[in-house]
Each structure stands twice: as C-alpha cells, then as structure tokens.
mmCIF file of C-alpha atoms in Angstrom:
data_model
loop_
_atom_site.group_PDB
_atom_site.id
_atom_site.type_symbol
_atom_site.label_atom_id
_atom_site.label_comp_id
_atom_site.label_asym_id
_atom_site.label_seq_id
_atom_site.Cartn_x
_atom_site.Cartn_y
_atom_site.Cartn_z
ATOM 1 C CA LEU A 801 -8.874 -1.885 -14.464
ATOM 2 C CA GLU A 802 -5.464 -0.530 -15.608
ATOM 3 C CA LEU A 803 -6.449 2.878 -15.722
ATOM 4 C CA GLY A 804 -2.753 3.530 -17.012
ATOM 5 C CA GLY A 805 -0.883 1.746 -15.723
ATOM 6 C CA LYS A 806 -0.787 2.540 -12.543
ATOM 7 C CA SER A 807 -1.752 -0.785 -10.400
ATOM 8 C CA PRO A 808 -4.654 1.605 -8.929
ATOM 9 C CA THR A 809 -6.807 -0.184 -6.064
ATOM 10 C CA VAL A 810 -10.773 0.752 -6.405
ATOM 11 C CA VAL A 811 -12.917 1.234 -3.160
ATOM 12 C CA PHE A 812 -16.375 1.458 -3.411
ATOM 13 C CA GLU A 813 -19.502 2.688 -1.820
ATOM 14 C CA ASP A 814 -20.538 -1.253 -0.539
ATOM 15 C CA ALA A 815 -17.262 -2.663 -0.214
ATOM 16 C CA ASP A 816 -16.127 -4.468 2.999
ATOM 17 C CA LEU A 817 -13.905 -2.061 4.439
ATOM 18 C CA GLU A 818 -11.956 -4.635 6.603
ATOM 19 C CA GLN A 819 -11.168 -6.555 3.450
ATOM 20 C CA ALA A 820 -10.095 -3.253 1.205
ATOM 21 C CA LEU A 821 -8.042 -2.465 3.804
ATOM 22 C CA ALA A 822 -5.977 -6.126 4.096
ATOM 23 C CA GLY A 823 -6.065 -5.529 0.513
ATOM 24 C CA VAL A 824 -4.856 -2.255 0.060
ATOM 25 C CA MET A 825 -1.916 -2.738 2.383
ATOM 26 C CA PHE A 826 -0.796 -5.816 0.830
ATOM 27 C CA GLY A 827 -1.114 -4.227 -2.324
ATOM 28 C CA ILE A 828 1.273 -1.540 -1.919
ATOM 29 C CA PHE A 829 3.661 -2.909 1.036
ATOM 30 C CA SER A 830 3.992 -6.209 0.036
ATOM 31 C CA SER A 831 7.499 -6.605 -1.189
ATOM 32 C CA SER A 832 8.379 -3.067 0.071
ATOM 33 C CA GLY A 833 6.404 -1.644 -2.682
ATOM 34 C CA GLN A 834 8.686 -3.377 -5.122
ATOM 35 C CA SER A 835 6.520 -4.954 -7.118
ATOM 36 C CA CYS A 836 5.318 -3.782 -10.930
ATOM 37 C CA VAL A 837 1.709 -4.612 -9.619
ATOM 38 C CA ALA A 838 2.160 -2.444 -6.386
ATOM 39 C CA GLY A 839 -1.074 -0.982 -5.649
ATOM 40 C CA SER A 840 0.392 2.630 -6.259
ATOM 41 C CA ARG A 841 -2.860 4.949 -6.719
ATOM 42 C CA LEU A 842 -6.548 4.422 -4.422
ATOM 43 C CA PHE A 843 -9.745 5.690 -5.735
ATOM 44 C CA VAL A 844 -12.316 5.299 -3.190
ATOM 45 C CA ALA A 845 -16.030 6.355 -2.822
ATOM 46 C CA ARG A 846 -17.006 9.775 -1.440
ATOM 47 C CA GLY A 847 -18.849 7.991 0.863
ATOM 48 C CA ARG A 848 -16.401 6.087 2.077
ATOM 49 C CA TYR A 849 -13.405 8.078 2.020
ATOM 50 C CA GLU A 850 -12.690 9.730 5.165
ATOM 51 C CA GLU A 851 -13.170 6.727 7.274
ATOM 52 C CA PHE A 852 -11.138 4.524 4.493
ATOM 53 C CA VAL A 853 -8.611 7.050 4.300
ATOM 54 C CA ASP A 854 -8.564 7.808 8.657
ATOM 55 C CA GLU A 855 -8.069 3.534 9.501
ATOM 56 C CA LEU A 856 -5.522 3.053 6.237
ATOM 57 C CA THR A 857 -3.335 5.926 7.854
ATOM 58 C CA ALA A 858 -3.853 4.552 11.277
ATOM 59 C CA ARG A 859 -2.648 0.652 10.204
ATOM 60 C CA THR A 860 0.298 2.190 8.088
ATOM 61 C CA ARG A 861 1.509 4.078 10.966
ATOM 62 C CA LYS A 862 2.115 1.196 12.642
ATOM 63 C CA LEU A 863 4.294 -0.440 10.438
ATOM 64 C CA ARG A 864 7.749 -1.380 11.381
ATOM 65 C CA VAL A 865 10.183 -0.430 9.261
ATOM 66 C CA GLY A 866 13.935 -1.295 9.473
ATOM 67 C CA PRO A 867 16.771 -3.249 7.829
ATOM 68 C CA GLY A 868 15.185 -6.084 5.573
ATOM 69 C CA THR A 869 17.114 -8.826 7.634
ATOM 70 C CA ASP A 870 15.610 -7.892 10.652
ATOM 71 C CA PRO A 871 12.312 -10.246 11.205
ATOM 72 C CA GLY A 872 10.804 -7.844 12.711
ATOM 73 C CA THR A 873 10.486 -5.408 9.881
ATOM 74 C CA GLN A 874 7.758 -5.304 7.707
ATOM 75 C CA VAL A 875 8.443 -2.408 5.489
ATOM 76 C CA ALA A 876 11.933 -2.666 4.346
ATOM 77 C CA PRO A 877 14.400 -0.320 1.533
ATOM 78 C CA LEU A 878 15.783 -1.858 -1.400
ATOM 79 C CA VAL A 879 18.300 -4.614 -0.755
ATOM 80 C CA HIS A 880 19.748 -4.966 -4.198
ATOM 81 C CA HIS A 881 22.705 -3.106 -4.810
ATOM 82 C CA ARG A 882 21.729 -2.929 -8.420
ATOM 83 C CA HIS A 883 18.489 -1.953 -8.078
ATOM 84 C CA ARG A 884 19.018 1.024 -5.467
ATOM 85 C CA ASP A 885 21.483 2.394 -7.976
ATOM 86 C CA ALA A 886 18.916 2.316 -10.806
ATOM 87 C CA VAL A 887 16.183 3.833 -8.473
ATOM 88 C CA ALA A 888 18.660 6.534 -7.491
#
C-alpha cells in the first residue's frame, strides 16, 4: 500500500507477530532509516496494538547506536557529509 508515499507497514489482527516485528525493525532501521522505502509509518490492528507496540519498544531500546565504523553499531548517523548537509 502506498497510502501517500510514506511507506507504511500494516499489521493485521491475524499477523504472525514475530515476523511482523522483524519486518518492522528491518524496514525502518536497516540502512539507518536512510532508504526511500523505509517503513516510516505503522498501522497496527487495535486488538494487537498494545502487545505489538510494547515488544517493538523493547526491541528498539536494545539497538546499539554508534559510529558507522564500529562493527557493533546497529544504527548509525548519516555518514556522507553532503547528505548530512541536505538533511540539516
């Protein structure tokens, strides 16, 4: 679903939560979110919302943020000066 060009992820009531969580984590955090298809919006069925968001929050808090040159880093800042300047 394009839904306005914001690359949404939709999690339905009958979703496999483990797969959905893995997909959401990869969709927004791979490439440090610097992708035109990054999952920048998330729609979760009401019946799964609390469980899903609680687990997503827990997983996000465990991510290692740091310099892109550190092999242990999972999420890094912008690494190209021209891109950083354009974002700023």
